[in-house]
Structure formats: structure tokens, C-alpha cells
mmCIF file of C-alpha atoms and ligand atoms in Angstrom:
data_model
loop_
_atom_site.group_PDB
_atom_site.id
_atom_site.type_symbol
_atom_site.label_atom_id
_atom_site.label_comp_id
_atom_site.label_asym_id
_atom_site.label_seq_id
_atom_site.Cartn_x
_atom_site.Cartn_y
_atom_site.Cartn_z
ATOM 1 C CA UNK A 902 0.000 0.000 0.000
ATOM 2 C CA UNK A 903 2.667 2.467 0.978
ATOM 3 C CA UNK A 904 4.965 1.663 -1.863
ATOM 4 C CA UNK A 905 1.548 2.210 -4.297
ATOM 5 C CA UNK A 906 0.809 5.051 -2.744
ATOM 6 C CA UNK A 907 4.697 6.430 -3.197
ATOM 7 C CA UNK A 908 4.310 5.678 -6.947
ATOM 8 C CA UNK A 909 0.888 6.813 -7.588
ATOM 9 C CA UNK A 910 0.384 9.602 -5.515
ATOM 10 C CA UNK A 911 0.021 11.766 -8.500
ATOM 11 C CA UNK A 912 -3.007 10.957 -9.455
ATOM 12 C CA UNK A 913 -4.378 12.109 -6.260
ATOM 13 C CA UNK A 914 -3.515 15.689 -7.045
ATOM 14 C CA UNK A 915 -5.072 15.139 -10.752
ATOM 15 C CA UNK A 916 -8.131 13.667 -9.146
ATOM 16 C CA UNK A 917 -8.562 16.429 -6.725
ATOM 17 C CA UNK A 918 -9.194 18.825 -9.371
ATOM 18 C CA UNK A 919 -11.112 16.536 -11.338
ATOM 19 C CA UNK A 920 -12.965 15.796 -8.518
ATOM 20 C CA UNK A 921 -13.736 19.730 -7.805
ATOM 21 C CA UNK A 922 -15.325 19.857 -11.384
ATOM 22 C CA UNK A 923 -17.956 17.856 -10.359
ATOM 23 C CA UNK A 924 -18.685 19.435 -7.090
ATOM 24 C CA UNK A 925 -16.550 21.899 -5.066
ATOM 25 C CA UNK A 926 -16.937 20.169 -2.051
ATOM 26 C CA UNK A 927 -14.555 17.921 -2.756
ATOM 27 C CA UNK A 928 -11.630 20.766 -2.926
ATOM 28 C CA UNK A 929 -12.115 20.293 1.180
ATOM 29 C CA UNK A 930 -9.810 17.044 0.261
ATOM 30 C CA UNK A 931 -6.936 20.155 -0.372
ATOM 31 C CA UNK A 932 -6.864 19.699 3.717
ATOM 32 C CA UNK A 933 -5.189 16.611 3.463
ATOM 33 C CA UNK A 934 -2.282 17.996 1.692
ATOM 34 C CA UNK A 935 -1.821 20.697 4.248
ATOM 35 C CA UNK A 936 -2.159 18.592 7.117
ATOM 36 C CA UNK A 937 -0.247 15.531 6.569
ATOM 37 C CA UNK A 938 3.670 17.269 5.976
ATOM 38 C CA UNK A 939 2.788 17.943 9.772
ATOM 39 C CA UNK A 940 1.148 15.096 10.688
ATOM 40 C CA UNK A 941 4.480 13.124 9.145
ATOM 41 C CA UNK A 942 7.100 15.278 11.541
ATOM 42 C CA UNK A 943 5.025 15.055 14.503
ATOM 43 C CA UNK A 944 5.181 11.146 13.959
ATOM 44 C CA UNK A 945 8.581 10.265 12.422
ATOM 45 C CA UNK A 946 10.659 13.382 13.588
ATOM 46 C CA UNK A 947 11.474 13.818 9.656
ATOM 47 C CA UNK A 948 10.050 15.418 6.694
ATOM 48 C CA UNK A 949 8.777 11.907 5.658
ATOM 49 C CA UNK A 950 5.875 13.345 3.977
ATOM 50 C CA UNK A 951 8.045 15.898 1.075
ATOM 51 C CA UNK A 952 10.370 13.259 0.884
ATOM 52 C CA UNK A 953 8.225 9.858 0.048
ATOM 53 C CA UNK A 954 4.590 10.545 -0.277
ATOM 54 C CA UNK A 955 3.310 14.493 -1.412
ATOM 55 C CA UNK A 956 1.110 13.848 -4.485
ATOM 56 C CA UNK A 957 2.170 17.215 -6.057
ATOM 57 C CA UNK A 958 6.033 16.900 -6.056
ATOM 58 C CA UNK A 959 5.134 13.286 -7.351
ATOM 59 C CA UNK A 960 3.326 14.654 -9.956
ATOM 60 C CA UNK A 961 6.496 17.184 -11.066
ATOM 61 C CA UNK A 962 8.690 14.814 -10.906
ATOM 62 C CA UNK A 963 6.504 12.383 -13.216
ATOM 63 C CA UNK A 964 5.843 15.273 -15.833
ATOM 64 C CA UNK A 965 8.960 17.109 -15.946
ATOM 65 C CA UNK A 966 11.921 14.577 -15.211
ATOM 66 C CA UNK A 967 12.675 13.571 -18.593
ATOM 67 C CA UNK A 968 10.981 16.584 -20.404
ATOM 68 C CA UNK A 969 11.016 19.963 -19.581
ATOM 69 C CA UNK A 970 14.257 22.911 -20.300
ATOM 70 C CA UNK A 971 16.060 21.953 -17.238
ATOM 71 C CA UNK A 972 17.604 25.402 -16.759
ATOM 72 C CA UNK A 973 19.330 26.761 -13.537
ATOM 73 C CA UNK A 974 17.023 28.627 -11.453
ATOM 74 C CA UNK A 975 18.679 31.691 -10.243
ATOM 75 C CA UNK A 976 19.766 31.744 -7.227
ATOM 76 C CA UNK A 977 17.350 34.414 -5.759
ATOM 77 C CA UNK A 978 14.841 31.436 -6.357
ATOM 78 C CA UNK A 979 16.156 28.964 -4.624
ATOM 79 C CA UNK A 980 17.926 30.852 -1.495
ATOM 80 C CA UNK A 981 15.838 32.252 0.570
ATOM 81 C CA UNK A 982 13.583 34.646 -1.715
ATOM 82 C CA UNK A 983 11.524 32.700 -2.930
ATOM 83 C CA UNK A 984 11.020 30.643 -0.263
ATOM 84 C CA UNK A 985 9.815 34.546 1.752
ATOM 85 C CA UNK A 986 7.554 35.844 -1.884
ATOM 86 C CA UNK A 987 5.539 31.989 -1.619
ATOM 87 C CA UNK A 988 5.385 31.987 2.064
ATOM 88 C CA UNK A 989 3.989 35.063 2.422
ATOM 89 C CA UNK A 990 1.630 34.759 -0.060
ATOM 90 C CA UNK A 991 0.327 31.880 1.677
ATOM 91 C CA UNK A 992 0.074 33.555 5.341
ATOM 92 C CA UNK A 993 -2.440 35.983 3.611
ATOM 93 C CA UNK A 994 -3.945 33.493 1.626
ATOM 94 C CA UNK A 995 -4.954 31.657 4.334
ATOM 95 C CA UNK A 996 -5.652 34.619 6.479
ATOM 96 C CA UNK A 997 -7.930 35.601 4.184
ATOM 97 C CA UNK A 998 -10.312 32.272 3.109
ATOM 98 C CA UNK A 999 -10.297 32.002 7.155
ATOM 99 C CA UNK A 1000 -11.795 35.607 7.589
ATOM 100 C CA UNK A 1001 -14.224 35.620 4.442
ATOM 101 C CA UNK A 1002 -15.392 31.981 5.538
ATOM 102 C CA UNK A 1003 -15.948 33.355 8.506
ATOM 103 C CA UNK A 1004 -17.991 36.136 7.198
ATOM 104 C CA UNK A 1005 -19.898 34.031 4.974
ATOM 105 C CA UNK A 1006 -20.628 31.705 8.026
ATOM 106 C CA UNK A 1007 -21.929 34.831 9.894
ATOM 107 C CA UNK A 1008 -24.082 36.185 6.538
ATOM 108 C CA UNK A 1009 -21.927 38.976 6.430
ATOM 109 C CA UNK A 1010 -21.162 38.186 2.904
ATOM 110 C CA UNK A 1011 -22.060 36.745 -0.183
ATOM 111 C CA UNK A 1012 -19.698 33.703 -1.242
ATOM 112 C CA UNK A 1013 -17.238 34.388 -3.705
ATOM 113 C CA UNK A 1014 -17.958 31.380 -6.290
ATOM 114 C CA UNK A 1015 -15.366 31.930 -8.645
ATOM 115 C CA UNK A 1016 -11.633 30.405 -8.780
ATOM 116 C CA UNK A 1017 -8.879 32.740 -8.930
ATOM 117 C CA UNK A 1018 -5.361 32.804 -9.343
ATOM 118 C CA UNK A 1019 -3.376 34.285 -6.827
ATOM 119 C CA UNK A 1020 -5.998 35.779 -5.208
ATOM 120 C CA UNK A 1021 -6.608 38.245 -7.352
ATOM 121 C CA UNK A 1022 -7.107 37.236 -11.216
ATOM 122 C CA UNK A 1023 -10.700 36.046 -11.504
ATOM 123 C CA UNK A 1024 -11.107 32.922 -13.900
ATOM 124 C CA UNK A 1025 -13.200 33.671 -16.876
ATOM 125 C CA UNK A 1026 -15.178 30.532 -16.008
ATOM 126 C CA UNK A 1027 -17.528 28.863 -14.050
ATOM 127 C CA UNK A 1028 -16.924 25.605 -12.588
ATOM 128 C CA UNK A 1029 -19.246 23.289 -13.999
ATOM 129 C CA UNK A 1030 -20.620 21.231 -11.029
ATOM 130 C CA UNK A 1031 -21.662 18.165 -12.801
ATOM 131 C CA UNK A 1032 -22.712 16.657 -9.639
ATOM 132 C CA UNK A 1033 -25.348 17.271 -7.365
ATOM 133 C CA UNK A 1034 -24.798 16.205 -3.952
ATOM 134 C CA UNK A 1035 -27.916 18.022 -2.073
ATOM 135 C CA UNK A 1036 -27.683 21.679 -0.086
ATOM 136 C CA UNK A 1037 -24.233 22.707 0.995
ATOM 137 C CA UNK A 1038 -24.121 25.657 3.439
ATOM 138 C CA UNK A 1039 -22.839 28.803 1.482
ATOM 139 C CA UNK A 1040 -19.762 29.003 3.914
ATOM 140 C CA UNK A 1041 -18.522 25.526 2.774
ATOM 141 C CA UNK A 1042 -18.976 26.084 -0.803
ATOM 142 C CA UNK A 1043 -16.587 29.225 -0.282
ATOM 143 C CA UNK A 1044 -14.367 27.736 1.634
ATOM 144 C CA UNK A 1045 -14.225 24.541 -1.384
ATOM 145 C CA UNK A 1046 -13.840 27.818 -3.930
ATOM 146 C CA UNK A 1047 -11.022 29.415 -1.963
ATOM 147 C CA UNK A 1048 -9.257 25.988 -1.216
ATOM 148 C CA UNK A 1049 -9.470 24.928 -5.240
ATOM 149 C CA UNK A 1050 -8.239 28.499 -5.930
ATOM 150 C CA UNK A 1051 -4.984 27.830 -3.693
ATOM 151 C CA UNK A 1052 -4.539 24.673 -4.585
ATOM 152 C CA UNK A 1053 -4.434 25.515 -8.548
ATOM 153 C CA UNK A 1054 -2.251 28.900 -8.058
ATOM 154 C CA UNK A 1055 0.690 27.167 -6.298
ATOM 155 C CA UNK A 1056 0.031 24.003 -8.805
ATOM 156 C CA UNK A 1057 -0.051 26.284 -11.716
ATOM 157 C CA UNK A 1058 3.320 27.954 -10.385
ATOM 158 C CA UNK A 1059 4.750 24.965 -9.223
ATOM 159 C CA UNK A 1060 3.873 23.268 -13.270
ATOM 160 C CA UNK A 1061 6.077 26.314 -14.578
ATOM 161 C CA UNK A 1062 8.866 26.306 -12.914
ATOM 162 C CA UNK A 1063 8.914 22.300 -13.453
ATOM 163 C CA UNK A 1064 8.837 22.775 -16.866
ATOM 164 C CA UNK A 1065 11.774 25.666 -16.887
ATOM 165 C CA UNK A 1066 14.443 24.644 -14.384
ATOM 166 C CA UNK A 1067 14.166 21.033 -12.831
ATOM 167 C CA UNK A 1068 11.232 18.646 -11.628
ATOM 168 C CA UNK A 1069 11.062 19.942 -7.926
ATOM 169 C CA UNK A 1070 12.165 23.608 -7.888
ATOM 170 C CA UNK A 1071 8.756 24.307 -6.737
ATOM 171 C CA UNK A 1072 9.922 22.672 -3.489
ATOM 172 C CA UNK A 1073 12.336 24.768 -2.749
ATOM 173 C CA UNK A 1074 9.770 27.593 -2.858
ATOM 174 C CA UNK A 1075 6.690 25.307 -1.301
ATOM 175 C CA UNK A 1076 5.135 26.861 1.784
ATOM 176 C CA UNK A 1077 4.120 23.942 3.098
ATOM 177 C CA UNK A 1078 7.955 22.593 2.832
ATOM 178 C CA UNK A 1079 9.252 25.543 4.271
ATOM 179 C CA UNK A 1080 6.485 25.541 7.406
ATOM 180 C CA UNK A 1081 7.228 21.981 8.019
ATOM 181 C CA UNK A 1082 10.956 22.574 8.136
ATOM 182 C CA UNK A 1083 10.465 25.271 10.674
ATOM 183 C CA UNK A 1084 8.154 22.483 12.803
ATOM 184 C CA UNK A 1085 10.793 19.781 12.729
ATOM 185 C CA UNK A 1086 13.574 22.343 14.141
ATOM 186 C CA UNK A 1087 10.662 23.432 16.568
ATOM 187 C CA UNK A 1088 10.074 19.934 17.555
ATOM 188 C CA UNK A 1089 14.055 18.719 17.315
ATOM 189 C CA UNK A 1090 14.978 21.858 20.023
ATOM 190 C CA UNK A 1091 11.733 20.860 21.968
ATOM 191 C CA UNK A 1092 13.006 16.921 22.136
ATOM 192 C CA UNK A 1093 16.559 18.361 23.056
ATOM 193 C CA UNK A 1094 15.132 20.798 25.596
ATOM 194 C CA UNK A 1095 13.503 18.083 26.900
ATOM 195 C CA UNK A 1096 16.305 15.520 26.762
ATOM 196 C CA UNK A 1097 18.182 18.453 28.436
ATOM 197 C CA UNK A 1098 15.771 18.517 31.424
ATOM 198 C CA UNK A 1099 14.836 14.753 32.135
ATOM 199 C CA UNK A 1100 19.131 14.093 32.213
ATOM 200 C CA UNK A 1101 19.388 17.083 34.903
ATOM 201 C CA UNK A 1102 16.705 15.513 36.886
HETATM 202 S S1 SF4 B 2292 7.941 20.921 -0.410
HETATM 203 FE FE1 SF4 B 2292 5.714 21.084 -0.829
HETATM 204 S S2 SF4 B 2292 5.408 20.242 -2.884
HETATM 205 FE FE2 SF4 B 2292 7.462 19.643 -2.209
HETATM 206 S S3 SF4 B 2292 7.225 17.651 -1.320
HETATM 207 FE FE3 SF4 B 2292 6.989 19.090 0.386
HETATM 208 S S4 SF4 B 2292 4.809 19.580 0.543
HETATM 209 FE FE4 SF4 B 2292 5.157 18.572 -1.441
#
């Protein structure tokens, strides 16, 4: 199962905007992506997850390893730049589909049904819904829009700069890499600390 799952993982990124074509409820799956890098350091003290199972950088890697320009990113890019641009991006990404969700939930608001890329570029399409699947509250089908929207920015990004410099230069960049990072030296000091402690005892 694991070894299945470290080959095919791709297709779960592929199937989770298929999926959100038939009904955007299904872009909650996004969750899972966001959790899991997490999940993985809390349980094996390594980035286990980026390293063996993330469905996106196994989808890069499958696309763009043997095709692709294969240029040198510049170093801006990949030192410490670009890591800052993507991660703050994120931090108001998310700060923001937590704050309209929340005023949708309280009727402040309408919900924004509408993907966009990076935040701000409106798609010039709806998204079909092929699938009914009875009444979803209006907060959760904004909070599906806003979660597809992320998801297909930072997969859209991450598809070019496959496709220009090497397979995983997106990881280098990839918030979710660079927050995990910062938990496993958060969680490596906190073992220490405590390793520290229990020894002076
Ligand atoms: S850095 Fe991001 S895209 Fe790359 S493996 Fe980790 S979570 Fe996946």
C-alpha cells in the first residue's frame, strides 16, 4: 500500500481537481495535503511526507523529469527569496479564506464562487458542477472555492517552474515545505530541551 501510494500519488492531485469539477466540495480534500507534511514530523521526527509521499512533487517529478528545459534557477529562487515571496503569499492566503469563511458563516457576505489565481485574477469561467450532492451551506462552498483556488495557483506555479528549471524547484519555494521545516527544528529543540531537562533531573 505504501509503496503504491509512493508511486501513484500523482493521481491524487489530478483527481482532486477533477474531482472539484464535479462538485466543489470535494476541494475540502486540499486539507489533506496541508495537514499531513505535519502530521508526518510530529510522527517520524522527519520530513517523511516531502520526501516519500506528497502527491504534487510526485506529480512534477513524473511530468517534468525527462521533459522539460532543465535550466538553472537563479539563485534568488532557490535561497531564501523565494522561499519569503511563496510563504507570504500563503500567510495571507490563508488569512484571508479564514476571515471571508468566517464572514460568509456569519451572513456577512455573499460567497465568492469563482476560482482565482493568486488571489486576485478572476477565472473567466464557471466551474461546472456536474454533480449534485444536495444543499451545501454557502460558507462551505466558499471555503471549497477558496481551497481549489490555492490549490491551482501554487500548482499552476509549481507546473512552470517544473517545466523551466528542474522537476522539484517548486519545493524549494513550497510553503508547506518551508512551514514543516520550521516544525521539525521546533520539535528537534523541543526533544533536546527536553532531553536536556529529564538528564538534569
Ligand atoms: S515541499 Fe511542498 S510540494 Fe514539495 S514535497 Fe513538500 S509539501 Fe510537497
Amino acid at each position: 500500500m505504501e509503496k503504491t501510494w509512493i508511486k501513484y500519488s500523482y493521481i491524487f492531485t489530478i483527481a482532486f481537481f477533477i474531482l472539484g469539477l464535479f462538485n466543489i466540495i470535494f476541494a475540502w480534500i486540499g486539507f489533506f495535503c496541508l495537514i499531513m507534511p505535519f502530521a508526518f514530523v510530529i510522527k517520524d521526527n522527519k520530513r517523511t511526507w516531502c520526501q516519500s509521499y506528497c502527491p504534487r512533487s510526485n506529480l512534477f517529478t513524473r511530468l517534468f523529469s525527462r521533459i522539460g528545459l532543465h535550466l538553472t534557477a537563479p539563485k534568488w529562487l532557490m535561497r531564501g527569496t523565494g522561499k519569503r515571496i511563496m510563504l507570504t503569499y500563503f500567510s495571507i492566503n490563508f488569512l484571508m479564506i479564514c476571515l471571508s469563511t468566517l464572514m460568509v458563516f456569519m451572513d456577512k457576505r455573499d460567497p465568492l464562487e469563482k476560482i482565482r489565481f493568486l488571489m486576485a485574477f478572476q477565472l473567466p469561467w464557471n466551474m461546472p458542477n456536474l454533480l449534485y450532492i444536495g444543499v451545501i451551506p454557502d460558507w462551505a462552498v466558499h471555503l471549497g472555492f477558496r481551497v481549489y483556488s490555492m490549490m491551482f495557483t501554487t500548482t499552476i506555479i509549481g507546473l512552470l517552474l517544473s517545466g523551466i528549471y528542474k522537476a522539484r524547484t517548486w519545493c524549494a519555494i513550497c510553503p508547506m515545505g518551508t512551514l514543516s521545516s520550521m516544525a521539525l527544528r521546533k520539535h528537534n529543540t523541543l526533544v533536546a530541551n527536553n532531553l536536556l531537562a529529564n538528564n538534569k533531573q
